[in-house]
Each structure stands twice: as structure tokens, then as C-alpha cells.
Short mmCIF file of C-alpha atoms in Angstrom, two decimals:
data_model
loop_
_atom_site.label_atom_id
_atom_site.label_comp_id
_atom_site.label_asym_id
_atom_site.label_seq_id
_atom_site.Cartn_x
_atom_site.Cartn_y
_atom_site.Cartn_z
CA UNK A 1 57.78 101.01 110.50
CA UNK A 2 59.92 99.60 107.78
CA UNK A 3 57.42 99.54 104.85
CA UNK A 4 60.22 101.04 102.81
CA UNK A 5 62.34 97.40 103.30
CA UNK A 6 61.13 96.23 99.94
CA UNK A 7 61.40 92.71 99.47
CA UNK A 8 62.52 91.35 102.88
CA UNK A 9 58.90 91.19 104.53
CA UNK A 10 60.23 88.40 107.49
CA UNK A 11 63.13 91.20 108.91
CA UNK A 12 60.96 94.01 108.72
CA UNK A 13 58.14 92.19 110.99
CA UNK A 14 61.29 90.73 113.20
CA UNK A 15 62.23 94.05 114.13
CA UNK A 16 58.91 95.86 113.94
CA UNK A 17 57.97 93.21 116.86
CA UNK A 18 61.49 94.01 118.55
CA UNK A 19 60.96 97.58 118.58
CA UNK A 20 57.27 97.16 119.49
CA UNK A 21 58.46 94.54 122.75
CA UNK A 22 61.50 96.99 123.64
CA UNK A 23 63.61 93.82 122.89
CA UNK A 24 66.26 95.23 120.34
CA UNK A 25 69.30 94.19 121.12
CA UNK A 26 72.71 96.41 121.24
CA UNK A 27 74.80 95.08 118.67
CA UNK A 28 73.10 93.60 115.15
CA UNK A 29 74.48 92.16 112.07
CA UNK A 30 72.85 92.75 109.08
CA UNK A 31 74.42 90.03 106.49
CA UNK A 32 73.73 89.05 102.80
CA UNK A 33 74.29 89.65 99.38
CA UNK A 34 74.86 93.42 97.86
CA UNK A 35 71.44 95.29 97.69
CA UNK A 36 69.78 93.39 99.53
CA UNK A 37 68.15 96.31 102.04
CA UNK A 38 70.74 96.22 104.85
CA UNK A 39 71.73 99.98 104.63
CA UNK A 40 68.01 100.75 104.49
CA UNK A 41 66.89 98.71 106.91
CA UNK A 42 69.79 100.14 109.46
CA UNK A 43 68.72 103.81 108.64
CA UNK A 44 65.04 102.70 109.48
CA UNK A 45 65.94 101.59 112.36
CA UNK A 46 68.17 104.61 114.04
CA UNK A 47 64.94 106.47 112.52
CA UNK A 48 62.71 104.31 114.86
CA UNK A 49 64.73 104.56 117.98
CA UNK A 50 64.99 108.21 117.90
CA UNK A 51 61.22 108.55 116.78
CA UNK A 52 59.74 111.04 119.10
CA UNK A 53 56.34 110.96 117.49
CA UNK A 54 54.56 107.63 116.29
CA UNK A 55 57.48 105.57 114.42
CA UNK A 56 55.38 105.67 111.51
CA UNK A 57 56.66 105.84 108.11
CA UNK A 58 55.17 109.67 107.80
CA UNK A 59 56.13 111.20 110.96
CA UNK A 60 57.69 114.74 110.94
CA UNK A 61 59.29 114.55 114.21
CA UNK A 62 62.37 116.08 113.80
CA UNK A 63 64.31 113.54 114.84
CA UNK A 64 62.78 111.31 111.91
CA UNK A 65 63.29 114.43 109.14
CA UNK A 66 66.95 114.58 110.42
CA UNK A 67 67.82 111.06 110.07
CA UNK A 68 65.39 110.98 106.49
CA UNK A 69 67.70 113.49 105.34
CA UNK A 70 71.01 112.04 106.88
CA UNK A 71 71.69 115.09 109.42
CA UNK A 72 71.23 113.05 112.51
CA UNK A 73 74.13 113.94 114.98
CA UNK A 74 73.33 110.97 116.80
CA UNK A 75 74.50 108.35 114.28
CA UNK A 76 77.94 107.57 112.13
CA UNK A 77 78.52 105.58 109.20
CA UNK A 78 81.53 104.25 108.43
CA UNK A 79 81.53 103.20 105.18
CA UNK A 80 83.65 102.62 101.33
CA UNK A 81 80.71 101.62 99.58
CA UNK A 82 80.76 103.17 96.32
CA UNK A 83 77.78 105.05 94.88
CA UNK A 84 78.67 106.07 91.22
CA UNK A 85 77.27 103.53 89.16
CA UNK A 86 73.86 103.99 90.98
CA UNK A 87 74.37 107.57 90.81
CA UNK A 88 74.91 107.33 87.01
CA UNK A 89 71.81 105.34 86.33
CA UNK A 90 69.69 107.92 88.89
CA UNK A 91 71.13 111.01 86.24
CA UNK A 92 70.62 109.02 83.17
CA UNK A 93 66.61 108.53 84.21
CA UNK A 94 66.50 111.96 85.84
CA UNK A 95 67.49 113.36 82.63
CA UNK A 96 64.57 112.00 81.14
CA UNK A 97 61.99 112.32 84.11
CA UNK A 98 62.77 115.12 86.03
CA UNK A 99 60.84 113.78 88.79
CA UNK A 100 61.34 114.93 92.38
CA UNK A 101 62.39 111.28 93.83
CA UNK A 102 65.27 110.43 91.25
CA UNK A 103 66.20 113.99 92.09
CA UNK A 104 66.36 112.66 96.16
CA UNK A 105 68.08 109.70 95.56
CA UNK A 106 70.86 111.31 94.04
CA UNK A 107 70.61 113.87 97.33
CA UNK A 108 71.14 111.02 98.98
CA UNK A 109 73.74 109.43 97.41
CA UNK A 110 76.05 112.56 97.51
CA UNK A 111 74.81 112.39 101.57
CA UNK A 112 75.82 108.70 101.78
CA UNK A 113 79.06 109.16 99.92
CA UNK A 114 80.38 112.05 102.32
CA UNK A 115 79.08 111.27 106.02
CA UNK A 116 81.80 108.98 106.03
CA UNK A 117 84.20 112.33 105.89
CA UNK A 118 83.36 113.63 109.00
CA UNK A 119 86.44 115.35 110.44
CA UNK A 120 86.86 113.82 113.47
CA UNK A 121 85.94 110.60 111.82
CA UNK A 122 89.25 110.57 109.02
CA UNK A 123 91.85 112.27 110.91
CA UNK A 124 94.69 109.91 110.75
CA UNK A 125 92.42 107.97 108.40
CA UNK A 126 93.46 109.40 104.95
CA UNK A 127 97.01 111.31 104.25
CA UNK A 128 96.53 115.24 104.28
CA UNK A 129 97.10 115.34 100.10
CA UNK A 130 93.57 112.54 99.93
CA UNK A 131 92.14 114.77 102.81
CA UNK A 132 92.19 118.24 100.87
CA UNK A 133 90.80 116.18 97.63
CA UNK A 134 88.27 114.62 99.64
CA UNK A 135 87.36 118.37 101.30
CA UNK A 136 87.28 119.66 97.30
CA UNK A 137 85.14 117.46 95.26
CA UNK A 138 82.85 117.92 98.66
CA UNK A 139 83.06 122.14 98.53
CA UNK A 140 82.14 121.49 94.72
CA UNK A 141 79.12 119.07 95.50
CA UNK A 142 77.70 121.24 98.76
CA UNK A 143 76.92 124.30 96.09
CA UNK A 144 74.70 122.25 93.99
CA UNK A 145 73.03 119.75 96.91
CA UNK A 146 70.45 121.45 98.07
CA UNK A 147 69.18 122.49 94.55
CA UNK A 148 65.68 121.85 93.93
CA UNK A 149 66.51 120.94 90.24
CA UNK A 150 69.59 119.96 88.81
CA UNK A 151 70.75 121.09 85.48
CA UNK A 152 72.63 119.33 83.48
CA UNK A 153 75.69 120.89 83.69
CA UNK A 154 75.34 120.10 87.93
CA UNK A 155 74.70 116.62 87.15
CA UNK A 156 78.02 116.44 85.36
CA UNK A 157 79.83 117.71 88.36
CA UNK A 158 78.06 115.47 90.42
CA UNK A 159 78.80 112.74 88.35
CA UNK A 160 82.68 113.76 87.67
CA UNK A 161 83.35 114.52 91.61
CA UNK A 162 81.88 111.35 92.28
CA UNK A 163 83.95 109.32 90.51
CA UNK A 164 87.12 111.09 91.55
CA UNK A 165 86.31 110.71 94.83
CA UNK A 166 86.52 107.01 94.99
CA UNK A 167 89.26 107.04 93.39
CA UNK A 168 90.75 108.29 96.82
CA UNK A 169 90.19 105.11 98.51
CA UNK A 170 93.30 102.83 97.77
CA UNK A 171 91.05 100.02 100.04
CA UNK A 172 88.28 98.51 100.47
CA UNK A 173 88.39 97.99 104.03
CA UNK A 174 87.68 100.51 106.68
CA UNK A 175 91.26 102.24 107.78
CA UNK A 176 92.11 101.22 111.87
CA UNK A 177 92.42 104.99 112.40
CA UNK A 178 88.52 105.06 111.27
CA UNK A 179 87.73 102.85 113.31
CA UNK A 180 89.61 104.15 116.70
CA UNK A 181 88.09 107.24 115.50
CA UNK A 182 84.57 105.91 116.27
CA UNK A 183 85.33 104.34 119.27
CA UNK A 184 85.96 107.83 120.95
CA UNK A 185 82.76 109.12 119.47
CA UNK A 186 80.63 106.29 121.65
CA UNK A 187 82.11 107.47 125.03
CA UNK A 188 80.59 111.11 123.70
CA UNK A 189 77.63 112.34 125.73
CA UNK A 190 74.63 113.04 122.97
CA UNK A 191 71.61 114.85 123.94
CA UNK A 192 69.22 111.70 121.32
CA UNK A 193 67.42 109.08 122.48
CA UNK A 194 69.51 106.44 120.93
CA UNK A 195 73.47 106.87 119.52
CA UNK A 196 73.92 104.47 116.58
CA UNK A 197 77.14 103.14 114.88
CA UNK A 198 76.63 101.68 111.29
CA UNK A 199 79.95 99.58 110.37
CA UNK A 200 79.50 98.78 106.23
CA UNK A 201 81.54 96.03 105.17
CA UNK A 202 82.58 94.57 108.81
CA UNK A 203 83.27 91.02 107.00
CA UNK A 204 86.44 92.97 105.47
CA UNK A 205 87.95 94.27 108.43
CA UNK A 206 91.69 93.72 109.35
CA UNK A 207 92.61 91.93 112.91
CA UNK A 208 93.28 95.38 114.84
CA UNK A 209 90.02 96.90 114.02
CA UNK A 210 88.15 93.68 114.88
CA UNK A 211 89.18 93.86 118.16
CA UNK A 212 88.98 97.45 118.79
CA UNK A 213 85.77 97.22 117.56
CA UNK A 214 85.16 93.71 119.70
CA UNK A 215 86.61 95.72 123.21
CA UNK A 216 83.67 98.06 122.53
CA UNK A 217 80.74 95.92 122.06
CA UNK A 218 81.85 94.28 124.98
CA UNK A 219 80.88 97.09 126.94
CA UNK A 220 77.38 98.12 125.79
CA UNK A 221 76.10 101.40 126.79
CA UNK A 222 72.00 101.28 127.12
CA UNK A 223 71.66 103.65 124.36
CA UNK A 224 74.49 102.78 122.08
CA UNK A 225 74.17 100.30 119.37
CA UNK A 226 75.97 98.75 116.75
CA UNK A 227 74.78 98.03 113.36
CA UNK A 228 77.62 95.60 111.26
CA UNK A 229 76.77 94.98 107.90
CA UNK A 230 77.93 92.24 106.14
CA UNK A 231 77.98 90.15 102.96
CA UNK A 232 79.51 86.68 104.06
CA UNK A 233 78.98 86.42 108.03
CA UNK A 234 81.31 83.67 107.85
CA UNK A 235 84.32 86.39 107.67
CA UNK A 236 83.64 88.11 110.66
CA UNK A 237 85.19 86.50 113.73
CA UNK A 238 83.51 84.34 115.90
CA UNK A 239 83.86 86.64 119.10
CA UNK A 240 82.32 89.62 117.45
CA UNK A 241 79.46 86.97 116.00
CA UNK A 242 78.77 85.69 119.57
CA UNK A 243 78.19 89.33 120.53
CA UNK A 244 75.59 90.03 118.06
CA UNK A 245 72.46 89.17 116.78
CA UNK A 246 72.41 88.14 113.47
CA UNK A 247 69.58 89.18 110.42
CA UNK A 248 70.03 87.31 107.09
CA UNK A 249 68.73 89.19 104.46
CA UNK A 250 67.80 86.96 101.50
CA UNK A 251 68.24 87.67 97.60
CA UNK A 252 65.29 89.83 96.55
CA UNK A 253 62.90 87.97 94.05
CA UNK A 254 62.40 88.74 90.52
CA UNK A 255 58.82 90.68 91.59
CA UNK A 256 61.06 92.61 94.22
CA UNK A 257 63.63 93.67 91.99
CA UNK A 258 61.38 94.51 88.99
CA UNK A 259 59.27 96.91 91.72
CA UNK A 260 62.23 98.80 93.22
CA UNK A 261 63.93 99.41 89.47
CA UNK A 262 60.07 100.63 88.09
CA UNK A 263 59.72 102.67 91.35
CA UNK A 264 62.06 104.19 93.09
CA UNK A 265 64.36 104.65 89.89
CA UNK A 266 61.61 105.34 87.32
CA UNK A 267 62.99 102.97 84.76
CA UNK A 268 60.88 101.02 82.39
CA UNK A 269 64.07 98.48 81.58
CA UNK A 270 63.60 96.04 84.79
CA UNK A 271 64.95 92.93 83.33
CA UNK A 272 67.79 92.03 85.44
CA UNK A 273 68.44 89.36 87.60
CA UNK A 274 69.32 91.66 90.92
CA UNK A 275 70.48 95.15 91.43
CA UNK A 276 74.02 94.94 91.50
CA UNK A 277 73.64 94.07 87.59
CA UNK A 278 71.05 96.86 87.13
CA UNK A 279 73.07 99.53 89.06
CA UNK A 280 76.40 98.19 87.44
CA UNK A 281 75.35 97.65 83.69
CA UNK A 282 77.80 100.17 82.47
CA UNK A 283 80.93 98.50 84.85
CA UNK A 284 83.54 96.73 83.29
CA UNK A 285 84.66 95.19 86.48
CA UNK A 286 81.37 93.81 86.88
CA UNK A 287 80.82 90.34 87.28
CA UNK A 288 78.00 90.15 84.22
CA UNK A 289 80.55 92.39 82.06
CA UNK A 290 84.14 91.10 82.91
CA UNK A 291 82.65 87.36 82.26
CA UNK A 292 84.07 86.84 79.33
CA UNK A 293 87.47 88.01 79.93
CA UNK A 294 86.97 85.81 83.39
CA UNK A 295 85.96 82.37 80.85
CA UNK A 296 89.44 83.08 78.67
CA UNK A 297 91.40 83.65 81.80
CA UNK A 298 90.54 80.55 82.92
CA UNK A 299 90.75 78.03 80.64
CA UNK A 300 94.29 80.08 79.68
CA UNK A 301 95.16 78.93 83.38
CA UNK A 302 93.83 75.47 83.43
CA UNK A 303 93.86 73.88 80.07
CA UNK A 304 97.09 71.94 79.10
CA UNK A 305 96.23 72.66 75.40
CA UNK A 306 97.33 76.52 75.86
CA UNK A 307 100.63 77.54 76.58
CA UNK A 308 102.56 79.71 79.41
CA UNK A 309 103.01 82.39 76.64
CA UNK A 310 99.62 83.24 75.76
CA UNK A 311 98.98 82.87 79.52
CA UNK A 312 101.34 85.87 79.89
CA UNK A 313 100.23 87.67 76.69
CA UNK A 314 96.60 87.98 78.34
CA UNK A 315 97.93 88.84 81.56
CA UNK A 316 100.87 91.71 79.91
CA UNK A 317 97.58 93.32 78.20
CA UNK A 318 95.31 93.87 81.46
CA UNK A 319 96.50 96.72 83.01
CA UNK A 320 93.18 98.44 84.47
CA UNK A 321 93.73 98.09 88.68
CA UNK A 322 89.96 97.89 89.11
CA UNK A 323 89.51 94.92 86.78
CA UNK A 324 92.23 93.35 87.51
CA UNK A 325 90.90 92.82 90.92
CA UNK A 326 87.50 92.18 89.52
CA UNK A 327 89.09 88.96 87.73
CA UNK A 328 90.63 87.92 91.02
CA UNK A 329 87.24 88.25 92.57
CA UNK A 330 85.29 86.57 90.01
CA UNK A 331 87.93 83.58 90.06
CA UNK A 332 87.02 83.02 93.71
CA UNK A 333 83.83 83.09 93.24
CA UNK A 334 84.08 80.27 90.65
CA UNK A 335 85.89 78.10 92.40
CA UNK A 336 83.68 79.06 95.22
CA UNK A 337 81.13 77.54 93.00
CA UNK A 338 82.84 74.22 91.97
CA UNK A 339 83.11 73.63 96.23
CA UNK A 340 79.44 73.79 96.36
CA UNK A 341 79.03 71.82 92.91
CA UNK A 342 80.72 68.67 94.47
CA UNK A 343 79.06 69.26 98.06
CA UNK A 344 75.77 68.59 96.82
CA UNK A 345 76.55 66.33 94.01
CA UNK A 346 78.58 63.57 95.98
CA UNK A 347 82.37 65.13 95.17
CA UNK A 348 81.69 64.84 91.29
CA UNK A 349 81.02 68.18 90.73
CA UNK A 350 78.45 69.89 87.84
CA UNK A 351 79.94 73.45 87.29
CA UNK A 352 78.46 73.71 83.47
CA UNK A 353 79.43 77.24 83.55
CA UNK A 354 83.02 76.20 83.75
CA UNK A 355 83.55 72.51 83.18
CA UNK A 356 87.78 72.69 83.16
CA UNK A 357 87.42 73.26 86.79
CA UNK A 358 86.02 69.65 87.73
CA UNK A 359 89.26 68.69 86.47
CA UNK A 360 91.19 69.78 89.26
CA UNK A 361 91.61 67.12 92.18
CA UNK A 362 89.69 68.33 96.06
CA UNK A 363 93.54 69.18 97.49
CA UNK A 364 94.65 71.27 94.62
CA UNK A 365 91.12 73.13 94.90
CA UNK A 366 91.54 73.95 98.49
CA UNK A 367 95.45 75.19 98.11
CA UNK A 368 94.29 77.52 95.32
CA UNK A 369 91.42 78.41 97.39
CA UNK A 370 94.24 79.31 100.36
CA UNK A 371 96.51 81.07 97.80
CA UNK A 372 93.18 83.03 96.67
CA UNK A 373 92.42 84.65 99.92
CA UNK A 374 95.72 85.49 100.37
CA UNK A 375 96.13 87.06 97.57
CA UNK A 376 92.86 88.96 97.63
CA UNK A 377 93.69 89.67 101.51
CA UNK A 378 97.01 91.68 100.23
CA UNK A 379 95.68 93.58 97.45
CA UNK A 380 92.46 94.92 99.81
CA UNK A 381 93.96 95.58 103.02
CA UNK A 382 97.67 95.60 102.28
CA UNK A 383 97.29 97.74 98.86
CA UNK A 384 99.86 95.19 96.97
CA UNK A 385 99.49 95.42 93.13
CA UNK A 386 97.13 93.48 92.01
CA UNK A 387 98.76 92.51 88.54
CA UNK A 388 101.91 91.53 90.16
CA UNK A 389 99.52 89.19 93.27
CA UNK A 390 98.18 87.88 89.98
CA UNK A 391 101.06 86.76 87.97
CA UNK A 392 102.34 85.11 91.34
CA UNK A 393 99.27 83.01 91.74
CA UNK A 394 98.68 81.77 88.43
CA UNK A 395 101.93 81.45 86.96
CA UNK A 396 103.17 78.42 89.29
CA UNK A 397 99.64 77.09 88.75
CA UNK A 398 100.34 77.16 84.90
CA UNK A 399 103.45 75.62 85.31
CA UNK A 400 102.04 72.94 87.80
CA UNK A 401 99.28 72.25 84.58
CA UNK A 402 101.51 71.79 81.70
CA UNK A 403 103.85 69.12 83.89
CA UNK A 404 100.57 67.44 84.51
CA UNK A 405 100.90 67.90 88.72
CA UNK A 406 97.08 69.17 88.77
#
């Protein structure tokens, strides 16, 4: 039981000790960074409860092939976690290996990337035009799955559908509709040991799905569990939190990451510092790639010595959605950063990476901070544009640096 959670040896013996003292509880969070084995470890563990053989990592049960190959009627994921960046690094080494296991992982992928679609699951979830799209890059993918090989003209399909499909989502939050959706599938009779709800991305929910989702797990059913993955458990609200039992999975180390690259992706390249920069290499709204354009954005913002024109120059020429609301992103995360700089260096604050930011007294910090969730909170759950959230935030800013008020 969970010898495939690479990396995360203390959670895998927690709940290999749960599941050996019948002591797993209803309702889980799974919280840390991106890649960190929280998907896995949820799959292993709706694989383990509906085990009818010896839970090991080998049986052929069929309960354990179904949920191995993501047929398992007994479990739902509702997810908007986006696969094509992976996907492209799994075709660029297949191309070169051929080898059976880059060929499952891509299986899997296009698996992971559709169960979401379930019928009963998006109705009143997605408009009828994003339905029918949805419902054709998935006819064009369900030709090809099941192939032993892929050729390379399939892998371009794969790859092209792929992308188009998330290009459906216009959030990255879970729709309320999804979410009622799932509630009437737990009240379901299910001929499996164990019925399992996986929730990606609970952290991002809006207010009316928290508490649809918070009614529910205040009713547990004896074979009904929830599994809420999260990056920052600090988002979700405390009600749901008290409700749950919480599993922190830790940044993989450098031996972890190196393994799981050399591995399970067959690539000889494993010099990265995590996965999200390995899987997203070849983003440009990743936070290794858009870095630069994240350094001149900011010191546009928050140096006197540049003006409100070239402030708006920069801004007038960025006109990609996606990294748009990477920059947003990444400027939370740096001023994220500078909190944590002057928490553990008594309020002086060491942020190296970007110095102008010490400048800016604790009160102005924490209103930007404010205005930055907002922001971010309209663009992902309200769909506002992002360039227009963007040039609403900074410009007052800009004009609050030049007359020297921050």
C-alpha cells in the first residue's frame, strides 16, 4: 500500500497504519504545494478501500484494475487541473522511447482530463456550445485511447485536443452547478465497498459551494468519503477544516524529484528544482519563464525613477489572458515573500530577489496585499479581464509612487 507515493514516506505510513487500524476518517484534506503526490495518494487510497484482495500494490482484484485504470463507478473527481504541459513532455520522451509506461501515463492523462465530464456531473456546469466542444475533442481522443501504440500523427491529436480543451474552462474554480451535481451523486446507492469524492483545488472554491459542500460532510455516510485537495489550507474555511483531517504533504527533495523525472518519465534531463518547472519548461506563464517580465513589471510599478508612461507602454503590450494572470500571480507571491522576509528578520526585511519591495512601509504592503486577492478573486471566480483588474491595481499604486505616498 502506497509504495507508488514517491517522496512523502511519513503520509504513506500514516495512512497505511489508518487503513491497517480501520481508523480512516470520512473527510481528508490533502494540502501542499503542486506535485507534491496528493492526486496519487487519493487514487491509492479509493484503490485500498475498495481492495477486495490483499491491498497490495499488485493485486488484480477488479476493483483495484478498475480504479488503476480510472473506471471505478464508485468514485468522482472533480477537477480543472490542467494536464497539457505534462502531456507534452510524456509525447516528447515517448517519441524517443516508445516504452509502454510513458505510453500509460499519457492514457492516463487523457483519463484524468475527461472524468471530470461525466454527464451528470456538468449539466448546468458548462453552457451547451462548451458542452458539445467538450463531447468533441473527447469523441476524437476515445478512437485513439485504447491504442497499444501511438503514432505520431495520434499524438498530435492528443496533444492539439488537449490543449483546446482547456481552453474551455474560463475558471479555475470548480462551477457551483459541479458541485450540487456531486452532492446528488453521494445520496446514490452504489453496489462498492467504499464511494469516494475527490474535490481538486477546494482552497479555490467560491462561498456557495463551500457550504454545499460543508452541509454534506456534515452528514457522513459510513462508506462515503471526501478527499479535498489543497495547496494553501489556509483558504479553505475554518468549518470545512474542523471537519477534516488534515495531511501536509511536504516539497519533494532533490533525490525525489530527480527519481520520479528518470523513472516514471524516462528522461535523462532531471535537473530541476521541482516538477512544476520540469512539467512546465515550455510555459510562458510559468513562474521560472515569466520571471523576467515579472522583475521589469515591478520595478516599472515601484521605482520613482520610471515613469507612468512606460508603466502603461509595458502593460498596452501584454495582451496574452494566461500570462497576464500569471504576472498577477507571481506578484502575490512576491510580496507574499517580502511578508515572510520581515517575519523572520525582525520587520527589516531581506527579499534579495527583489530589493524595491523593502521599500514599501508594513500598511501599504498589507493594502496591496488586500487589493491583490481581490483582484485575483475576480478574475478566477468572477471571469473579469484580467488586463483591465490589472491596470486598476497598479495604476493608482504608480501614481501613489511618483507623489512619494508609498
Amino acid at each position: 500500500m502506497f509504495s507508488n507515493l514517491i517522496g512523502q514516506e511519513s503520509i504513506a505510513d500514516m495512512l497505511r497504519c489508518e487503513v491497517n487500524n480501520d481508523m480512516i476518517t470520512n473527510s481528508m484534506i490533502f494540502h501542499g504545494n503542486k506535485y507534491t503526490g496528493k492526486l496519487t495518494a487519493a487514487f491509492e487510497l479509493v484503490r485500498v478501500l475498495n481492495c477486495d484482495g490483499d491491498k497490495s500494490k499488485n493485486c488484480k482484484c477488479s476493483n483495484c484494475l478498475r480504479v488503476n485504470s480510472l473506471d471505478f463507478n464508485g468514485m468522482i473527481l472533480l477537477s480543472r487541473r490542467n494536464y497539457y504541459y505534462e502531456t507534452v513532455e510524456l509525447i516528447k520522451n515517448y517519441k524517443q522511447k516508445k516504452s509502454a509506461m510513458l505510453r500509460n501515463q499519457i492514457y492516463k492523462n487523457l483519463k484524468l482530463s475527461y472524468m471530470p465530464l461525466e454527464n451528470f456531473l456538468i449539466d448546468g456546469a458548462m453552457s451547451e456550445n462548451d458542452k458539445k466542444s467538450a463531447f468533441k475533442y473527447a469523441d476524437k481522443v476515445s478512437e485513439i485511447i485504447d491504442n497499444k501504440e501511438y503514432n505520431s500523427v495520434e499524438l498530435e491529436i492528443i496533444e492539439e485536443t488537449m490543449k483546446s480543451f482547456y481552453d474551455l474552462y474560463r475558471t479555475p474554480n470548480i462551477p457551483v452547478n459541479q458541485i450540487r451535481n456531486m452532492l446528488n451523486w453521494t445520496y446514490l446507492s452504489l453496489d462498492v465497498k467504499a464511494r469516494v469524492v475527490i474535490i481538486d483545488k477546494v482552497d479555490y472554491l467560491e462561498s456557495s459551494s463551500e457550504n454545499i459542500l460543508l452541509k454534506r460532510l456534515e452528514e457522513p455516510s459510513s462508506n462515503l468519503y471526501f478527499i479535498l485537495l489543497a495547496e494553501n489550507k489556509n483558504r479553505i474555511i475554518q468549518t470545512i477544516k474542523s471537519r477534516c483531517r488534515s495531511y501536509y504533504f511536504s516539497d519533494l527533495s532533490k533525490e525525489s524529484i530527480q527519481y520520479i523525472i528518470s523513472k516514471k518519465y524516462e528522461d535523462d534531463n532531471t535537473d530541476f528544482k521541482n516538477l512544476l518547472s520540469y512539467f512546465h519548461n515550455t510555459d510562458p506563464c510559468s513562474a521560472d519563464n515569466s520571471k523576467v517580465k515579472l522583475t521589469k513589471l515591478i520595478n516599472l510599478t515601484f521605482n520613482k525613477n520610471h515613469s507612468f508612461s512606460e508603466l502603461y507602454l509595458f502593460l498596452e503590450s501584454e495582451k496574452d489572458k494566461n500570462q497576464l494572470i500569471a504576472l498577477i500571480q507571481g506578484l502575490k507571491n512576491c510580496i507574499d515573500k517580502e511578508f515572510l522576509c520581515r517575519e523572520y528578520s525582525s520587520g527589516e526585511g531581506e527579499n534579495l530577489e527583489f530589493p524595491i519591495l523593502s521599500i514599501i512601509d508594513y500598511n501599504h504592503l498589507t493594502y496591496i496585499t488586500d487589493l491583490l486577492n481581490t483582484m485575483l478573486q475576480r478574475i478566477t471566480i468572477y471571469n473579469l479581464s484580467p488586463k483591465n483588474q490589472l491596470e486598476g491595481f497598479l495604476y493608482p499604486i504608480k501614481e501613489m509612487v511618483l507623489n512619494d505616498k508609498i
